[in-house]
């Protein structure tokens, strides 16, 4: 952008996803994880159904149990992205 106060170097470090827990029941897959900095989260199953989480460091959501895998995407406030998976359950 054109913000003169913006730091040109800024945050270029992707977030670190840790503590991933995946628990499947009959219809849904509950997914929780942590990040080392505030991020928004997105969990998608193997069929492309996704659920998002708000900005924070502790995340939990669930998606439909389809496709046999889940993938987590974490995006920090500077737009750096990390992914976890696809992980089978």
XYZ file of C-alpha atoms in Angstrom:
89
model
C 0.000 0.000 0.000
C 0.854 3.672 0.107
C 0.956 3.962 3.900
C 4.130 5.945 4.707
C 4.187 4.450 8.209
C 4.222 0.863 6.960
C 7.354 -1.124 7.718
C 8.717 -2.314 4.384
C 10.243 -5.459 5.848
C 7.298 -6.286 8.111
C 6.394 -9.774 9.234
C 7.574 -12.256 6.622
C 7.625 -15.308 8.922
C 4.843 -17.836 8.357
C 2.963 -18.950 11.457
C 3.867 -22.262 13.089
C 0.998 -24.748 13.436
C 1.305 -27.101 16.402
C -0.709 -29.300 18.720
C -2.995 -30.558 15.988
C -5.832 -32.786 17.196
C -8.158 -34.558 14.775
C -11.177 -36.445 16.110
C -13.666 -38.016 13.730
C -17.112 -39.193 14.720
C -19.928 -40.502 12.539
C -20.635 -37.278 10.673
C -18.031 -34.655 11.486
C -14.333 -34.239 12.074
C -13.352 -31.986 14.975
C -10.017 -30.274 14.418
C -8.083 -28.163 16.897
C -4.628 -26.618 16.741
C -2.481 -23.765 17.960
C -0.366 -21.150 16.223
C 2.621 -19.211 17.551
C 1.085 -15.878 16.531
C -2.470 -14.673 15.934
C -3.854 -16.195 12.735
C -7.130 -16.916 11.059
C -7.687 -20.570 10.299
C -9.274 -22.634 7.582
C -9.923 -26.377 7.729
C -10.922 -28.195 4.553
C -11.847 -31.838 4.102
C -10.917 -33.999 1.155
C -14.077 -32.946 -0.706
C -13.389 -29.224 -0.482
C -15.838 -28.417 2.322
C -14.211 -25.811 4.578
C -14.735 -24.146 7.949
C -12.933 -21.058 9.183
C -11.797 -19.760 12.569
C -11.372 -16.194 13.735
C -8.141 -14.430 14.572
C -6.352 -16.019 17.521
C -3.692 -18.504 18.609
C -5.978 -21.347 19.744
C -8.276 -22.724 17.068
C -11.055 -25.287 16.971
C -13.661 -26.087 14.352
C -15.306 -29.019 12.624
C -16.029 -30.053 9.070
C -18.150 -32.741 7.472
C -16.573 -36.187 7.512
C -15.907 -36.601 3.796
C -12.857 -37.420 1.730
C -10.736 -39.030 4.450
C -8.338 -36.105 4.934
C -8.231 -32.632 6.421
C -5.934 -29.727 5.665
C -5.343 -26.713 7.917
C -4.361 -23.313 6.560
C -3.207 -20.586 8.956
C -2.832 -16.974 7.806
C -1.294 -14.289 10.016
C -2.192 -10.613 9.976
C 0.634 -9.854 7.531
C -0.705 -12.421 5.045
C 1.911 -15.125 5.655
C 0.454 -18.591 5.182
C 1.257 -22.012 6.600
C -0.488 -25.274 5.853
C -0.725 -28.583 7.702
C -1.640 -31.745 5.898
C -3.458 -33.141 4.114
C -3.679 -35.446 7.114
C -5.661 -38.673 7.110
C -8.060 -39.528 9.900
